[in-house]
């Protein structure tokens, strides 16, 4: 949930950097309210700076915290301000921005818009090529959105793709959960042989896991 700021260009920029650092530190400690205050201060100062990229970065940080706190309307307003204009060229990836926009519209139950931004996030993460875990997370969110729309086949496909990415990220717990969710969606689609294959793969992955809460949940789901 971090969008880097450009080099210091004066005392105001330095103050923005300090507020942003405090916000990130508070997030790491799980103090969302304090992080919100720090990012809000950074955003207010960035508007005075009149530097587009910095203002967008600060809008992203603040908007993402609002989304994390379950306040999507305010969060989406800020995240929309963080989107680059058509004439803006930049090297920085917007994958996290698209992902958070997807989360916000998901919370608002505006599922078609959520799907659009999740798909943009997935494409951006794929182009980045460095974060299979977040690409998998975006696919998982997309899958659940399809489930909310009663589109089990599309959801199953997304869960299957997410499982592959979690394997690349060496996250066996998420991989097993994704395979189990895929099996559930396939069963809802009456694709029984494929469901059985997904469950078999899930059991194989479970064999690599230690006893714990996630493994217990999986056994309960599969029962």
Short mmCIF file of C-alpha atoms in Angstrom, two decimals:
data_model
loop_
_atom_site.label_atom_id
_atom_site.label_comp_id
_atom_site.label_asym_id
_atom_site.label_seq_id
_atom_site.Cartn_x
_atom_site.Cartn_y
_atom_site.Cartn_z
CA UNK A 1 0.00 0.00 0.00
CA UNK A 2 2.90 2.34 -0.74
CA UNK A 3 3.44 4.65 -3.69
CA UNK A 4 6.90 6.26 -3.69
CA UNK A 5 7.29 10.02 -3.70
CA UNK A 6 9.77 11.90 -5.91
CA UNK A 7 12.96 13.48 -4.57
CA UNK A 8 12.62 16.33 -2.07
CA UNK A 9 12.00 19.64 -3.80
CA UNK A 10 11.88 21.92 -0.79
CA UNK A 11 10.68 22.11 2.79
CA UNK A 12 7.06 21.33 1.85
CA UNK A 13 8.13 18.18 0.06
CA UNK A 14 10.22 17.23 3.09
CA UNK A 15 7.17 17.61 5.34
CA UNK A 16 5.16 15.40 2.99
CA UNK A 17 7.87 12.75 3.12
CA UNK A 18 7.88 12.84 6.93
CA UNK A 19 4.08 12.51 7.14
CA UNK A 20 4.15 9.66 4.64
CA UNK A 21 6.86 7.85 6.60
CA UNK A 22 4.84 8.22 9.80
CA UNK A 23 1.75 6.89 8.01
CA UNK A 24 3.61 3.83 6.75
CA UNK A 25 5.07 3.16 10.19
CA UNK A 26 1.63 3.38 11.80
CA UNK A 27 0.26 0.99 9.19
CA UNK A 28 3.03 -1.48 9.98
CA UNK A 29 1.94 -1.30 13.62
CA UNK A 30 -1.69 -1.82 12.65
CA UNK A 31 -2.70 1.70 13.75
CA UNK A 32 -5.04 2.61 10.90
CA UNK A 33 -6.53 5.72 12.54
CA UNK A 34 -3.09 7.21 13.20
CA UNK A 35 -1.98 6.28 9.69
CA UNK A 36 -5.07 8.00 8.32
CA UNK A 37 -4.20 11.21 10.16
CA UNK A 38 -0.63 11.16 8.87
CA UNK A 39 -1.62 10.44 5.26
CA UNK A 40 -4.34 13.12 5.43
CA UNK A 41 -1.72 15.66 6.51
CA UNK A 42 0.56 14.56 3.67
CA UNK A 43 -2.28 14.89 1.15
CA UNK A 44 -3.22 18.40 2.34
CA UNK A 45 0.38 19.52 1.94
CA UNK A 46 0.69 17.86 -1.48
CA UNK A 47 -2.19 19.96 -2.83
CA UNK A 48 -0.22 23.08 -1.85
CA UNK A 49 2.88 21.71 -3.56
CA UNK A 50 1.12 21.66 -6.96
CA UNK A 51 3.15 18.70 -8.23
CA UNK A 52 0.85 16.17 -9.89
CA UNK A 53 2.69 12.94 -9.16
CA UNK A 54 3.19 13.75 -5.48
CA UNK A 55 -0.45 14.72 -5.08
CA UNK A 56 -1.54 11.49 -6.77
CA UNK A 57 0.77 9.43 -4.55
CA UNK A 58 -0.64 11.04 -1.41
CA UNK A 59 -4.22 10.60 -2.64
CA UNK A 60 -3.48 6.91 -3.18
CA UNK A 61 -2.05 6.39 0.31
CA UNK A 62 -5.00 8.13 1.96
CA UNK A 63 -7.60 6.47 -0.24
CA UNK A 64 -6.17 3.00 0.34
CA UNK A 65 -6.42 3.44 4.12
CA UNK A 66 -10.06 4.49 3.81
CA UNK A 67 -10.70 1.33 1.78
CA UNK A 68 -8.91 -0.80 4.40
CA UNK A 69 -11.08 0.80 7.08
CA UNK A 70 -14.29 -0.05 5.24
CA UNK A 71 -15.09 3.46 4.04
CA UNK A 72 -15.20 2.89 0.27
CA UNK A 73 -17.03 6.03 -0.80
CA UNK A 74 -14.37 8.40 0.54
CA UNK A 75 -11.63 5.98 -0.46
CA UNK A 76 -12.80 5.74 -4.06
CA UNK A 77 -13.03 9.50 -4.36
CA UNK A 78 -9.35 9.79 -3.44
CA UNK A 79 -8.22 6.81 -5.51
CA UNK A 80 -9.88 8.28 -8.59
CA UNK A 81 -7.75 11.38 -8.04
CA UNK A 82 -4.70 9.12 -7.96
CA UNK A 83 -5.34 7.80 -11.48
CA UNK A 84 -2.96 9.24 -14.11
CA UNK A 85 -4.40 11.49 -16.77
CA UNK A 86 -4.42 10.30 -20.37
CA UNK A 87 -1.53 12.62 -21.25
CA UNK A 88 0.63 11.56 -18.30
CA UNK A 89 3.51 9.21 -19.03
CA UNK A 90 5.18 7.41 -16.14
CA UNK A 91 7.27 4.36 -15.40
CA UNK A 92 5.70 3.61 -12.00
CA UNK A 93 3.24 0.70 -12.00
CA UNK A 94 -0.37 1.40 -11.00
CA UNK A 95 -1.11 -2.22 -10.07
CA UNK A 96 -1.79 -1.47 -6.37
CA UNK A 97 -3.97 1.49 -7.33
CA UNK A 98 -6.15 -0.64 -9.60
CA UNK A 99 -6.35 -3.36 -6.93
CA UNK A 100 -7.56 -0.91 -4.30
CA UNK A 101 -10.09 0.56 -6.71
CA UNK A 102 -11.37 -2.98 -7.23
CA UNK A 103 -11.64 -3.45 -3.46
CA UNK A 104 -13.56 -0.20 -3.08
CA UNK A 105 -16.13 -0.96 -5.75
CA UNK A 106 -16.40 -4.49 -4.37
CA UNK A 107 -17.29 -3.07 -0.95
CA UNK A 108 -19.90 -0.86 -2.64
CA UNK A 109 -21.30 -3.97 -4.37
CA UNK A 110 -20.70 -2.31 -7.73
CA UNK A 111 -19.39 -5.56 -9.08
CA UNK A 112 -18.96 -4.74 -12.77
CA UNK A 113 -16.69 -1.82 -11.90
CA UNK A 114 -14.84 -3.99 -9.39
CA UNK A 115 -14.23 -6.59 -12.10
CA UNK A 116 -12.86 -3.94 -14.45
CA UNK A 117 -10.29 -2.73 -11.95
CA UNK A 118 -9.35 -6.19 -10.71
CA UNK A 119 -8.65 -7.16 -14.33
CA UNK A 120 -6.50 -4.04 -14.79
CA UNK A 121 -4.63 -4.88 -11.58
CA UNK A 122 -4.02 -8.46 -12.73
CA UNK A 123 -2.67 -7.24 -16.07
CA UNK A 124 -0.41 -4.70 -14.35
CA UNK A 125 0.93 -7.23 -11.82
CA UNK A 126 1.56 -9.64 -14.69
CA UNK A 127 3.53 -6.99 -16.59
CA UNK A 128 5.51 -6.20 -13.43
CA UNK A 129 6.40 -9.90 -13.22
CA UNK A 130 7.70 -9.54 -9.69
CA UNK A 131 4.69 -10.15 -7.45
CA UNK A 132 2.87 -13.44 -8.09
CA UNK A 133 1.34 -13.24 -4.60
CA UNK A 134 -0.51 -9.98 -5.31
CA UNK A 135 -1.49 -11.16 -8.79
CA UNK A 136 -2.95 -14.22 -7.09
CA UNK A 137 -4.76 -12.06 -4.54
CA UNK A 138 -6.31 -9.96 -7.31
CA UNK A 139 -7.45 -13.12 -9.09
CA UNK A 140 -8.96 -14.43 -5.85
CA UNK A 141 -10.87 -11.20 -5.30
CA UNK A 142 -12.05 -11.36 -8.91
CA UNK A 143 -13.20 -14.93 -8.36
CA UNK A 144 -15.29 -13.97 -5.33
CA UNK A 145 -16.81 -11.10 -7.29
CA UNK A 146 -17.86 -13.55 -10.01
CA UNK A 147 -19.33 -15.75 -7.26
CA UNK A 148 -21.40 -12.80 -6.04
CA UNK A 149 -22.74 -12.54 -9.58
CA UNK A 150 -23.52 -16.29 -9.64
CA UNK A 151 -20.90 -16.88 -12.34
CA UNK A 152 -19.37 -20.07 -10.97
CA UNK A 153 -17.46 -21.07 -14.11
CA UNK A 154 -15.59 -17.76 -14.29
CA UNK A 155 -14.92 -17.93 -10.56
CA UNK A 156 -13.50 -21.45 -10.87
CA UNK A 157 -11.13 -20.34 -13.63
CA UNK A 158 -9.84 -17.43 -11.53
CA UNK A 159 -9.31 -19.61 -8.45
CA UNK A 160 -7.38 -22.10 -10.58
CA UNK A 161 -5.12 -19.37 -11.97
CA UNK A 162 -4.62 -17.99 -8.46
CA UNK A 163 -3.54 -21.44 -7.22
CA UNK A 164 -0.79 -21.52 -9.85
CA UNK A 165 0.46 -18.11 -8.77
CA UNK A 166 0.40 -19.02 -5.08
CA UNK A 167 2.52 -22.06 -5.94
CA UNK A 168 5.03 -19.75 -7.64
CA UNK A 169 5.01 -17.59 -4.50
CA UNK A 170 5.63 -20.70 -2.29
CA UNK A 171 2.42 -20.02 -0.34
CA UNK A 172 0.97 -23.49 0.12
CA UNK A 173 -1.85 -22.34 2.41
CA UNK A 174 -3.24 -19.90 -0.13
CA UNK A 175 -2.67 -22.45 -2.89
CA UNK A 176 -4.69 -25.09 -1.02
CA UNK A 177 -7.51 -22.66 -0.28
CA UNK A 178 -7.64 -21.56 -3.91
CA UNK A 179 -7.89 -25.17 -5.10
CA UNK A 180 -10.63 -25.87 -2.59
CA UNK A 181 -12.59 -22.79 -3.68
CA UNK A 182 -12.05 -23.84 -7.30
CA UNK A 183 -13.49 -27.28 -6.52
CA UNK A 184 -16.55 -25.70 -4.89
CA UNK A 185 -17.19 -23.50 -7.92
CA UNK A 186 -16.73 -26.43 -10.31
CA UNK A 187 -19.24 -28.47 -8.30
CA UNK A 188 -21.71 -25.58 -8.47
CA UNK A 189 -21.18 -25.60 -12.24
CA UNK A 190 -21.86 -29.37 -12.26
CA UNK A 191 -18.39 -30.08 -13.62
CA UNK A 192 -17.88 -33.05 -11.33
CA UNK A 193 -14.77 -34.68 -12.91
CA UNK A 194 -12.91 -31.35 -12.86
CA UNK A 195 -14.08 -30.80 -9.28
CA UNK A 196 -12.58 -34.14 -8.27
CA UNK A 197 -9.30 -33.25 -9.99
CA UNK A 198 -9.11 -29.94 -8.12
CA UNK A 199 -9.77 -31.71 -4.81
CA UNK A 200 -7.05 -34.25 -5.58
CA UNK A 201 -4.58 -31.43 -6.21
CA UNK A 202 -5.75 -29.75 -3.02
CA UNK A 203 -5.09 -32.91 -1.01
CA UNK A 204 -1.61 -33.15 -2.52
CA UNK A 205 -0.88 -29.59 -1.42
CA UNK A 206 -2.33 -30.25 2.03
CA UNK A 207 0.23 -33.03 2.40
CA UNK A 208 2.92 -30.34 2.40
CA UNK A 209 1.23 -28.34 5.17
CA UNK A 210 1.64 -28.57 8.92
CA UNK A 211 -1.37 -29.10 11.16
CA UNK A 212 -3.04 -25.77 11.81
CA UNK A 213 -6.13 -23.61 11.47
CA UNK A 214 -6.08 -23.40 7.67
CA UNK A 215 -5.59 -27.15 7.23
CA UNK A 216 -8.46 -27.79 9.64
CA UNK A 217 -10.74 -25.49 7.67
CA UNK A 218 -9.83 -27.26 4.45
CA UNK A 219 -10.76 -30.64 5.88
CA UNK A 220 -14.08 -29.20 7.02
CA UNK A 221 -14.79 -27.71 3.58
CA UNK A 222 -13.82 -30.93 1.78
CA UNK A 223 -15.83 -33.18 4.09
#
